[in-house]
DNA sequence: TTATCATTTGCATTATTGTGCATATATACA
DNA sequence: TGTATATATGCACAATAATGCAAATGATAA
């Protein structure tokens, strides 16, 4: 989980909407359900999900012809807290 | 401090280097000192600092002909922790 | 097998962002 | 005053990223 990749992934408004909807549902969502959160084409949502997945923010599980996505809550939270701690300390890196 | 703007600001490698150098020094740095961290033109560093400032991540204090930048440590850390908490909860927003 | 549905990917286009150079602004000093 | 230094900004260009459509892939059902 590279911080640069994570920040890049979170820097897009549509991906944030996608992340929010995935967070709000406790169960995993398929691409079609996620796509309801924004007006862009479903193929675009699929790409955004791939970016979030490559960044380690979400995970995908294939079941039948559908792919269910869910947020890696603890990992993402841990990373953000670690970065917060580093910034708070007088010496970052 | 808007999260989208913050993530956008942190999504660039040169801005992360700038933030790291600002974090590593306990005292504030002027633009010239900051510019040592990356190979881009000093005018580019100035622009990156402006982006970080507009995002609320750093603050600037002008003294004489120099401008000293420093990280808003507690604010940034608090924001990241808040986002972490939201992601960890079953319901994000 | 064929048809259908869910998702992904190739490709072209548009939009956004990063960059360097030259110039402007602001401050200090001779 | 003029000159030098630090920083910011206008502008053009390059690089990157987002988007939509069409087509491909993978999986199920008829």
Coordinates of C-alpha atoms (C1' of nucleotides) in Angstrom, one line a residue:
Chain A
X1 CA 0.0 0.0 0.0
X2 CA 1.9 3.0 -1.3
X3 CA 0.8 6.3 0.1
X4 CA 1.3 8.2 -3.2
X5 CA -1.0 5.7 -4.9
X6 CA -3.5 5.9 -2.2
X7 CA -3.7 9.7 -2.2
X8 CA -3.9 9.7 -6.0
X9 CA -6.8 7.3 -5.8
X10 CA -8.6 9.4 -3.3
X11 CA -8.0 12.6 -5.2
X12 CA -10.9 12.1 -7.6
X13 CA -14.5 13.2 -6.6
X14 CA -16.1 10.2 -8.4
X15 CA -13.8 7.8 -6.6
X16 CA -14.6 9.4 -3.3
X17 CA -18.3 9.0 -4.1
X18 CA -17.7 5.3 -4.9
X19 CA -15.7 4.9 -1.7
X20 CA -18.5 6.5 0.3
X21 CA -21.1 4.3 -1.1
X22 CA -19.0 1.2 -0.4
X23 CA -18.4 2.4 3.1
X24 CA -22.1 3.1 3.7
X25 CA -23.1 -0.4 2.7
X26 CA -21.9 -2.9 5.2
X27 CA -22.2 -5.7 2.6
X28 CA -20.1 -5.8 -0.6
X29 CA -21.5 -4.1 -3.8
X30 CA -21.3 -5.2 -7.4
X31 CA -20.3 -2.7 -10.1
X32 CA -23.9 -1.9 -11.1
X33 CA -24.9 -1.0 -7.6
X34 CA -21.8 1.2 -7.1
X35 CA -22.5 2.9 -10.4
X36 CA -25.7 4.4 -9.0
X37 CA -23.6 6.9 -7.0
X38 CA -22.4 8.9 -10.0
X39 CA -23.5 9.9 -13.4
X40 CA -20.5 8.6 -15.4
X41 CA -20.6 5.5 -17.6
X42 CA -20.5 2.1 -15.9
X43 CA -17.2 1.3 -17.6
X44 CA -15.7 4.4 -16.0
X45 CA -16.9 3.2 -12.6
X46 CA -15.3 -0.2 -13.3
X47 CA -12.0 1.6 -14.0
X48 CA -12.3 3.7 -10.9
X49 CA -12.9 0.5 -8.9
X50 CA -9.7 -0.9 -10.4
X51 CA -7.7 2.1 -9.4
X52 CA -9.0 1.9 -5.8
X53 CA -8.2 -1.8 -5.8
X54 CA -4.7 -1.3 -7.1
X55 CA -4.1 1.2 -4.4
X56 CA -5.2 -1.4 -1.8
X57 CA -8.2 0.6 -0.7
X58 CA -10.8 -1.9 -1.8
X59 CA -10.9 -5.6 -2.5
X60 CA -12.8 -7.5 -5.1
X61 CA -14.5 -10.9 -4.9
X62 CA -15.9 -12.6 -8.0
X63 CA -19.1 -14.5 -7.5
X64 CA -20.8 -15.8 -10.6
X65 CA -20.8 -13.2 -13.3
X66 CA -20.7 -10.4 -10.7
X67 CA -17.8 -8.8 -8.9
X68 CA -18.4 -7.6 -5.4
X69 CA -16.3 -4.8 -4.0
X70 CA -15.7 -3.9 -0.4
X71 CA -13.5 -1.4 1.5
X72 CA -10.4 -2.5 3.3
X73 CA -11.5 -0.5 6.3
X74 CA -8.9 -1.4 8.9
X75 CA -5.9 -1.2 6.5
X76 CA -6.9 2.2 5.1
X77 CA -7.7 3.5 8.5
X78 CA -4.4 2.3 9.8
X79 CA -2.5 3.9 7.0
X80 CA -4.2 7.3 7.5
X81 CA -3.5 7.1 11.2
X82 CA 0.2 6.3 10.6
X83 CA 0.5 9.2 8.2
X84 CA -1.2 11.4 10.8
X85 CA 1.3 10.4 13.4
X86 CA 4.2 11.0 11.2
X87 CA 3.0 14.5 10.3
X88 CA 2.4 15.3 14.0
X89 CA 5.9 14.3 15.0
X90 CA 8.6 17.0 14.6
X91 CA 10.3 14.6 12.1
X92 CA 8.2 13.2 9.3
X93 CA 10.1 10.5 7.5
Chain B
X1 CA -10.2 22.3 4.9
X2 CA -11.9 20.3 2.2
X3 CA -10.9 16.6 2.0
X4 CA -11.0 16.5 -1.8
X5 CA -8.6 19.5 -2.0
X6 CA -6.3 17.9 0.6
X7 CA -6.1 14.6 -1.2
X8 CA -5.5 16.4 -4.5
X9 CA -2.7 18.4 -2.9
X10 CA -1.1 15.2 -1.5
X11 CA -1.4 13.3 -4.7
X12 CA 1.7 14.7 -6.4
X13 CA 5.2 13.2 -5.6
X14 CA 6.9 16.6 -5.6
X15 CA 4.4 18.1 -3.2
X16 CA 4.9 15.1 -0.9
X17 CA 8.7 15.7 -1.0
X18 CA 8.0 19.3 -0.1
X19 CA 5.7 18.3 2.7
X20 CA 8.3 15.8 4.0
X21 CA 11.0 18.4 4.1
X22 CA 8.8 20.8 5.9
X23 CA 7.9 18.1 8.4
X24 CA 11.5 17.1 8.9
X25 CA 12.6 20.7 9.8
X26 CA 11.0 21.9 13.0
X27 CA 11.5 25.5 12.0
X28 CA 9.8 27.1 9.0
X29 CA 11.5 27.0 5.7
X30 CA 11.7 29.6 2.9
X31 CA 11.0 28.7 -0.7
X32 CA 14.7 28.4 -1.6
X33 CA 15.3 25.9 1.2
X34 CA 12.3 23.8 0.3
X35 CA 13.3 23.8 -3.4
X36 CA 16.4 21.8 -2.5
X37 CA 14.2 18.7 -2.1
X38 CA 13.3 18.3 -5.8
X39 CA 14.8 19.1 -9.2
X40 CA 12.0 21.2 -10.5
X41 CA 12.2 24.9 -11.0
X42 CA 11.9 27.2 -8.0
X43 CA 8.8 28.8 -9.5
X44 CA 7.2 25.3 -9.6
X45 CA 8.0 24.8 -6.0
X46 CA 6.4 28.1 -5.2
X47 CA 3.3 27.0 -7.0
X48 CA 3.2 23.7 -5.2
X49 CA 3.5 25.5 -1.9
X50 CA 0.6 27.7 -2.9
X51 CA -1.5 24.5 -3.6
X52 CA -0.5 23.1 -0.2
X53 CA -1.4 26.4 1.4
X54 CA -4.8 26.6 -0.3
X55 CA -5.6 23.1 0.9
X56 CA -4.8 24.2 4.5
X57 CA -1.9 21.8 4.8
X58 CA 0.8 24.5 5.3
X59 CA 0.8 28.1 6.3
X60 CA 3.0 31.0 5.2
X61 CA 4.5 33.8 7.1
X62 CA 6.2 36.6 5.3
X63 CA 9.3 38.1 6.9
X64 CA 11.3 40.6 4.9
X65 CA 11.6 39.4 1.4
X66 CA 11.3 35.8 2.3
X67 CA 8.2 33.7 2.9
X68 CA 8.5 31.0 5.5
X69 CA 6.3 27.9 5.2
X70 CA 5.4 25.4 8.0
X71 CA 3.1 22.4 8.2
X72 CA -0.2 22.7 10.0
X73 CA 0.6 19.5 11.9
X74 CA -2.3 19.2 14.3
X75 CA -4.9 20.2 11.7
X76 CA -3.7 17.8 9.1
X77 CA -3.3 15.0 11.6
X78 CA -6.8 15.6 12.9
X79 CA -8.3 15.5 9.5
X80 CA -6.6 12.3 8.6
X81 CA -7.7 10.7 11.8
X82 CA -11.3 11.8 11.3
X83 CA -11.3 10.3 7.8
X84 CA -9.8 7.1 9.2
X85 CA -12.6 6.9 11.8
X86 CA -15.3 7.4 9.2
X87 CA -13.9 4.7 7.0
X88 CA -13.6 2.3 9.9
X89 CA -17.2 2.8 10.9
X90 CA -19.8 0.7 9.0
X91 CA -21.3 4.0 7.8
X92 CA -18.9 6.5 6.2
X93 CA -20.6 9.7 5.6
Chain C
dT1 C1' -24.7 -24.4 -28.7
dT2 C1' -26.7 -19.9 -28.6
dA3 C1' -28.3 -16.0 -26.0
dT4 C1' -28.0 -13.0 -22.3
dC5 C1' -26.0 -10.5 -18.4
dA6 C1' -22.1 -8.3 -15.7
dT7 C1' -17.8 -6.6 -16.1
dT8 C1' -13.6 -5.3 -18.3
dT9 C1' -10.6 -3.3 -21.9
dG10 C1' -9.1 -0.8 -26.4
dC11 C1' -9.3 3.4 -28.4
dA12 C1' -10.0 8.2 -29.3
dT13 C1' -11.2 12.5 -27.3
dT14 C1' -11.4 15.9 -23.8
dA15 C1' -10.1 17.9 -19.5
dT16 C1' -6.9 18.7 -16.0
dT17 C1' -2.5 19.3 -14.1
dG18 C1' 2.6 19.9 -14.0
dT19 C1' 6.5 22.3 -15.8
dG20 C1' 9.9 25.9 -17.5
dC21 C1' 10.9 30.3 -19.0
dA22 C1' 10.4 35.1 -18.8
dT23 C1' 8.5 38.7 -16.4
dA24 C1' 6.4 41.1 -12.4
dT25 C1' 6.2 42.3 -7.6
dA26 C1' 8.0 43.2 -3.1
dT27 C1' 11.6 44.0 0.1
dA28 C1' 16.3 45.2 1.5
dC29 C1' 20.6 47.3 0.8
dA30 C1' 24.3 50.2 -1.3
Chain D
dT1 C1' 17.8 56.7 -6.2
dG2 C1' 19.3 52.3 -8.4
dT3 C1' 20.6 47.3 -7.7
dA4 C1' 20.2 42.8 -5.9
dT5 C1' 17.5 39.1 -3.8
dA6 C1' 13.3 36.3 -2.9
dT7 C1' 9.0 35.0 -4.4
dA8 C1' 5.0 34.9 -7.3
dT9 C1' 2.5 35.0 -11.8
dG10 C1' 1.5 34.9 -17.1
dC11 C1' 1.9 32.1 -20.7
dA12 C1' 2.8 28.2 -23.7
dC13 C1' 3.7 23.5 -23.9
dA14 C1' 4.0 18.6 -22.2
dA15 C1' 2.3 15.0 -19.5
dT16 C1' -1.3 12.7 -17.2
dA17 C1' -5.8 11.4 -16.2
dA18 C1' -11.0 11.1 -16.9
dT19 C1' -14.5 9.9 -20.0
dG20 C1' -17.8 7.5 -23.4
dC21 C1' -18.5 4.3 -26.8
dA22 C1' -17.8 0.0 -28.9
dA23 C1' -16.0 -4.4 -28.5
dA24 C1' -14.1 -8.3 -25.8
dT25 C1' -14.2 -11.4 -21.9
dG26 C1' -16.3 -14.5 -18.6
dA27 C1' -20.3 -16.8 -16.6
dT28 C1' -24.9 -18.4 -16.4
dA29 C1' -29.3 -20.0 -18.4
dA30 C1' -32.3 -21.5 -22.2

